[in-house]
Amino acid sequence: MTSIPLPQGMEQNKISLLLGHPDPQTLLTPALRDTILRLMSSSQATSGLQYGPEQGTSELISFLVEKINREQGLLVRPENLMIVAGSTHAVDMIARLYAGAGSTMLVEGPTYADALHIFRDQQINLHSIPMDLDGLIPDELEKQVLRLREQGTSPGILYTIPNFHNPTGSTLTETRRREIIQLARRYNFLIVEDDVYRDLSFAGRLPASFYALAEGEGVLSICSFSKTLAPGLRLGWLLGSEEAIQRFVNCGTSQMGGGANPFASQIVATYCQSGAWNEHVSRVTALYKSRCDVALAALERWMPAGVSWTHPEGGFFIWVNLPQNIFARQVKQQAFEAGVQVAAGDGFFVNPADGQHNLRLAFSCASLEEIEAGIRILASVIADQ
Amino acid sequence: MTSIPLPQGMEQNKISLLLGHPDPQTLLTPALRDTILRLMSSSQATSGLQYGPEQGTSELISFLVEKINREQGLLVRPENLMIVAGSTHAVDMIARLYAGAGSTMLVEGPTYADALHIFRDQQINLHSIPMDLDGLIPDELEKQVLRLREQGTSPGILYTIPNFHNPTGSTLTETRRREIIQLARRYNFLIVEDDVYRDLSFAGRLPASFYALAEGEGVLSICSFSKTLAPGLRLGWLLGSEEAIQRFVNCGTSQMGGGANPFASQIVATYCQSGAWNEHVSRVTALYKSRCDVALAALERWMPAGVSWTHPEGGFFIWVNLPQNIFARQVKQQAFEAGVQVAAGDGFFVNPADGQHNLRLAFSCASLEEIEAGIRILASVIADQ
């Protein structure tokens, strides 16, 4: 291939479009630091150091309930919400309490690789539903359910990432969400909505959530502070019926654990109450939008014919479709050798072969210059296949 | 019953000998506060806010490896240790990855109630081994294993709390530990050593750990910062073979979670490296010893004939044996009405009826005056049965 020199100051193999991490430079803001310093200098800090309520720190629950009701026009109550130690904690509890070994779950093809890993650890049987640019396809979902029923199996859960999907970046249309809720009611499965990117909307708008459209019935909704504030705090929240939340609160891990991260929760509650989080989300969303814009422009400019990609309206990811004669694993390896890291598509599918012509590009953690150079190098690797 | 007035300043129902929590007044020490303030004012703080390595923050692993090797004369390597989000995280991972639905586990009778809850959630079949003042009885353990084998079942795990046991306060003798390791090898079960109280030894000595005696083979050892530093930080560690640690590190929840609480880990690593934790542990151990001494003296002074109790050499708990005609649930209720909260024994047993004549007293969270008054009131309730 033609060797493209890396921009000045960039070392070999140092352009990473690999991981869905927030930019490290956005993490320790003056407002977050001030909150921590103020809190630690007050006697209040003691309560965050003790075991907390199993449902989570009440100040943080109150803040989130108010936020959700304001933003989504809902009437959620504190009883509908549990603080979790990141979305991992929620996905794991749901897999254990609502699915379990031998159960059947529907997932998107592609979907979040680490969630697949948790479901596989729990020996859940996974079946994949195809997606297009508008997200999960309801007709395909119904076909899959009917096929499974013919085989004597009923899926208990649909796991979906409706907004700024990982890995595709696509957003499920509201019409489709309504259709999927109808299917969930007809065929009696629970919708698990992994909505950790919802606060990162570039245009500030989103279709109504599954939780809102279904009026909270038959939906569990997972959100997180990891993408918009700081993953190291390990905090998120889970929204569901009062009965479901009680079930999570009363399970063994919740009872033994003494609440999800009381220390971090107290800090985040204080920080959020000050209004700092809202401002921070606006700032990081603008940052990620500018990176996405540069990535899309670079794709347009450099990619050879036959390559297509998604146009995300939020989140961290762009999904690239390669021609059928070009293989993602090979592109990934050669791009790595040329100084650019990307994710190959296979890990995001129940059946890895379904992703052999796809790449995921994460634009969240690279500078504008790195994104431009990285995509130019990647395009050159693809052109040389 | 004779009404005993509560000491001045104590409100009704306000003497709690119920929960195994560290004293809240020991939590936010000047040294911990200073560590947090210093760390947050440095650029280092950013790394604790990002996703961390799945095995945990390396500085904390290094500190703990050095501590374990120094204290126990071992040659543990970083590959033998994983940082966990409190002992709950470790117990949950072990239950999922080494036991699972339909498997058979041996536990002590009595044992930690919340661990029973986690095992039950995982649909693990639980069998109880009797204890005496020296802890778990190896002969009874072998009898139970043989009985199960006759029924075609092999237990895969023994879950034990060898030091300052919850709920009994007893410590398993070293001779018995050696015998149990022999049994584990003969009958091929894993020993899970829940050792969260080990740093709270009143006399500063302990029998060698299962992990040390077995030279790390066939033992998983769980420790925690919750009892000696602060539960709200949600941090502990898990010691095992390199192969076991790899298995935990590579499971779905570890891969998705991005390391156990990177933010709290960074704070605790910095705090521990300063030497502050060692000093703190000495101080809190002396505090808990003084409370235990007062509790034992009060039991001696006030309890009616026929009541016996354990004499812990560390930890948080004393276990009370009531005569066969006195029922713990009734005593608990009447003590509550008289202003004192204690735990009834039934929740600590696989078969709750085994604990109907037992109480657990936690002395960790009450003042000397409250302990003295609480036990006096409790004794009076028992005398009135």
Short mmCIF file of C-alpha atoms in Angstrom, two decimals, chain B residues 178-355:
data_model
loop_
_atom_site.label_atom_id
_atom_site.label_comp_id
_atom_site.label_asym_id
_atom_site.label_seq_id
_atom_site.Cartn_x
_atom_site.Cartn_y
_atom_site.Cartn_z
CA ARG B 178 -4.98 -28.56 57.82
CA GLU B 179 -7.48 -31.39 58.21
CA ILE B 180 -9.99 -29.58 56.01
CA ILE B 181 -7.37 -29.06 53.28
CA GLN B 182 -6.71 -32.82 53.37
CA LEU B 183 -10.44 -33.47 53.00
CA ALA B 184 -10.68 -30.95 50.15
CA ARG B 185 -7.93 -32.80 48.30
CA ARG B 186 -9.34 -36.23 49.04
CA TYR B 187 -12.87 -35.31 47.96
CA ASN B 188 -11.95 -32.72 45.37
CA PHE B 189 -13.72 -29.58 46.50
CA LEU B 190 -12.58 -25.96 46.35
CA ILE B 191 -12.15 -24.02 49.60
CA VAL B 192 -13.58 -20.50 49.46
CA GLU B 193 -12.16 -18.61 52.42
CA ASP B 194 -14.17 -15.48 53.25
CA ASP B 195 -11.58 -13.64 55.30
CA VAL B 196 -12.97 -10.12 55.54
CA TYR B 197 -12.34 -9.81 59.30
CA ARG B 198 -8.71 -11.01 59.28
CA ASP B 199 -7.21 -7.55 59.77
CA LEU B 200 -9.25 -7.05 62.97
CA SER B 201 -7.37 -9.40 65.30
CA PHE B 202 -7.43 -8.14 68.90
CA ALA B 203 -4.20 -9.90 69.87
CA GLY B 204 -2.57 -9.36 66.50
CA ARG B 205 -2.26 -13.07 65.76
CA LEU B 206 -4.13 -15.50 63.57
CA PRO B 207 -3.81 -19.12 62.48
CA ALA B 208 -2.26 -19.42 59.02
CA SER B 209 -4.83 -18.87 56.29
CA PHE B 210 -6.20 -21.70 54.16
CA TYR B 211 -4.48 -20.02 51.23
CA ALA B 212 -1.09 -20.12 53.00
CA LEU B 213 -1.50 -23.66 54.35
CA ALA B 214 -2.57 -25.02 50.96
CA GLU B 215 0.20 -23.04 49.22
CA GLY B 216 -2.46 -21.40 47.09
CA GLU B 217 -3.73 -24.67 45.61
CA GLY B 218 -7.48 -25.20 45.60
CA VAL B 219 -8.24 -22.13 47.70
CA LEU B 220 -9.86 -18.80 46.83
CA SER B 221 -9.42 -16.19 49.54
CA ILE B 222 -11.63 -13.10 49.82
CA CYS B 223 -10.61 -9.97 51.76
CA SER B 224 -12.08 -6.49 52.00
CA PHE B 225 -11.50 -2.86 52.89
CA SER B 226 -15.12 -2.64 54.09
CA LYS B 227 -14.49 -3.64 57.69
CA THR B 228 -11.24 -1.75 58.26
CA LEU B 229 -11.50 1.33 56.06
CA ALA B 230 -14.90 2.18 54.57
CA PRO B 231 -17.67 0.02 53.09
CA GLY B 232 -18.91 2.86 50.86
CA LEU B 233 -15.73 2.66 48.77
CA ARG B 234 -16.79 -0.89 47.74
CA LEU B 235 -13.35 -2.46 47.50
CA GLY B 236 -11.85 -5.81 48.36
CA TRP B 237 -9.53 -8.34 46.85
CA LEU B 238 -9.56 -11.95 45.76
CA LEU B 239 -6.54 -14.22 45.99
CA GLY B 240 -6.25 -17.42 43.97
CA SER B 241 -4.23 -19.39 41.48
CA GLU B 242 -3.14 -17.52 38.37
CA GLU B 243 -5.55 -19.67 36.38
CA ALA B 244 -8.50 -18.80 38.65
CA ILE B 245 -7.71 -15.09 38.57
CA GLN B 246 -7.52 -15.22 34.77
CA ARG B 247 -10.93 -16.85 34.71
CA PHE B 248 -12.42 -14.05 36.81
CA VAL B 249 -10.66 -11.35 34.82
CA ASN B 250 -11.90 -12.80 31.54
CA CYS B 251 -15.55 -13.27 32.48
CA GLY B 252 -18.20 -11.04 30.93
CA THR B 253 -18.88 -8.83 33.93
CA SER B 254 -15.16 -8.10 34.38
CA GLN B 255 -14.66 -7.39 30.68
CA MET B 256 -17.70 -5.11 30.49
CA GLY B 257 -17.13 -3.44 33.86
CA GLY B 258 -13.65 -2.04 33.21
CA GLY B 259 -12.17 -2.92 36.59
CA ALA B 260 -13.61 -2.77 40.09
CA ASN B 261 -14.15 0.87 41.07
CA PRO B 262 -11.09 2.57 39.53
CA PHE B 263 -11.88 5.89 41.25
CA ALA B 264 -12.04 4.43 44.76
CA SER B 265 -9.10 2.12 44.00
CA GLN B 266 -6.84 4.99 43.13
CA ILE B 267 -7.76 6.80 46.36
CA VAL B 268 -7.24 3.67 48.46
CA ALA B 269 -3.93 2.80 46.75
CA THR B 270 -2.58 6.28 47.48
CA TYR B 271 -3.89 6.13 51.05
CA CYS B 272 -2.37 2.70 51.70
CA GLN B 273 0.99 3.60 50.19
CA SER B 274 1.25 6.46 52.70
CA GLY B 275 1.16 3.96 55.58
CA ALA B 276 -2.10 5.44 56.88
CA TRP B 277 -4.11 2.23 56.59
CA ASN B 278 -1.81 0.23 58.88
CA GLU B 279 -2.09 2.90 61.57
CA HIS B 280 -5.84 3.10 61.08
CA VAL B 281 -6.28 -0.67 61.42
CA SER B 282 -4.38 -0.60 64.75
CA ARG B 283 -6.64 2.16 66.03
CA VAL B 284 -9.95 0.59 65.01
CA THR B 285 -8.88 -2.85 66.24
CA ALA B 286 -8.16 -1.37 69.69
CA LEU B 287 -11.57 0.33 69.58
CA TYR B 288 -13.41 -2.90 68.69
CA LYS B 289 -11.43 -4.84 71.30
CA SER B 290 -12.54 -2.41 74.02
CA ARG B 291 -16.14 -2.83 72.88
CA CYS B 292 -15.86 -6.60 72.82
CA ASP B 293 -14.35 -6.57 76.35
CA VAL B 294 -17.25 -4.50 77.66
CA ALA B 295 -19.75 -6.78 75.90
CA LEU B 296 -18.18 -9.92 77.38
CA ALA B 297 -18.08 -8.38 80.88
CA ALA B 298 -21.73 -7.33 80.56
CA LEU B 299 -22.75 -10.79 79.39
CA GLU B 300 -20.89 -12.30 82.37
CA ARG B 301 -22.51 -9.88 84.76
CA TRP B 302 -26.11 -9.84 83.53
CA MET B 303 -26.98 -13.01 81.65
CA PRO B 304 -29.10 -15.57 83.49
CA ALA B 305 -27.87 -19.13 84.00
CA GLY B 306 -28.20 -21.42 80.99
CA VAL B 307 -27.11 -18.74 78.49
CA SER B 308 -23.65 -19.12 76.93
CA TRP B 309 -21.70 -17.11 74.36
CA THR B 310 -18.55 -17.08 72.30
CA HIS B 311 -15.36 -15.17 73.20
CA PRO B 312 -14.16 -13.67 69.91
CA GLU B 313 -10.54 -12.66 69.47
CA GLY B 314 -11.34 -10.21 66.70
CA GLY B 315 -14.02 -8.96 64.35
CA PHE B 316 -17.47 -7.61 65.15
CA PHE B 317 -19.64 -10.39 66.60
CA ILE B 318 -20.58 -12.44 69.66
CA TRP B 319 -22.88 -15.45 69.30
CA VAL B 320 -25.30 -16.19 72.11
CA ASN B 321 -26.75 -19.65 72.83
CA LEU B 322 -30.10 -19.55 74.59
CA PRO B 323 -31.56 -22.44 76.56
CA GLN B 324 -33.79 -24.79 74.49
CA ASN B 325 -36.97 -23.34 75.98
CA ILE B 326 -36.15 -19.77 74.94
CA PHE B 327 -36.78 -18.66 71.38
CA ALA B 328 -34.59 -16.08 69.67
CA ARG B 329 -37.34 -14.49 67.54
CA GLN B 330 -39.35 -13.75 70.66
CA VAL B 331 -36.33 -12.37 72.50
CA LYS B 332 -35.44 -10.23 69.47
CA GLN B 333 -38.94 -8.76 69.34
CA GLN B 334 -39.17 -8.05 73.05
CA ALA B 335 -35.64 -6.62 73.14
CA PHE B 336 -36.61 -4.34 70.25
CA GLU B 337 -39.63 -3.13 72.21
CA ALA B 338 -37.34 -2.49 75.16
CA GLY B 339 -34.99 -0.42 73.00
CA VAL B 340 -32.32 -2.86 71.83
CA GLN B 341 -31.84 -4.37 68.39
CA VAL B 342 -30.13 -7.74 67.91
CA ALA B 343 -30.20 -10.39 65.16
CA ALA B 344 -32.03 -13.68 65.69
CA GLY B 345 -30.05 -16.76 64.72
CA ASP B 346 -32.40 -18.34 62.18
CA GLY B 347 -31.31 -16.24 59.18
CA PHE B 348 -27.77 -17.58 59.43
CA PHE B 349 -28.68 -21.22 58.78
CA VAL B 350 -29.56 -23.21 55.67
CA ASN B 351 -32.29 -24.69 57.86
CA PRO B 352 -33.61 -21.72 59.87
CA ALA B 353 -34.87 -23.95 62.69
CA ASP B 354 -31.23 -24.68 63.59
CA GLY B 355 -30.85 -21.11 64.82
#
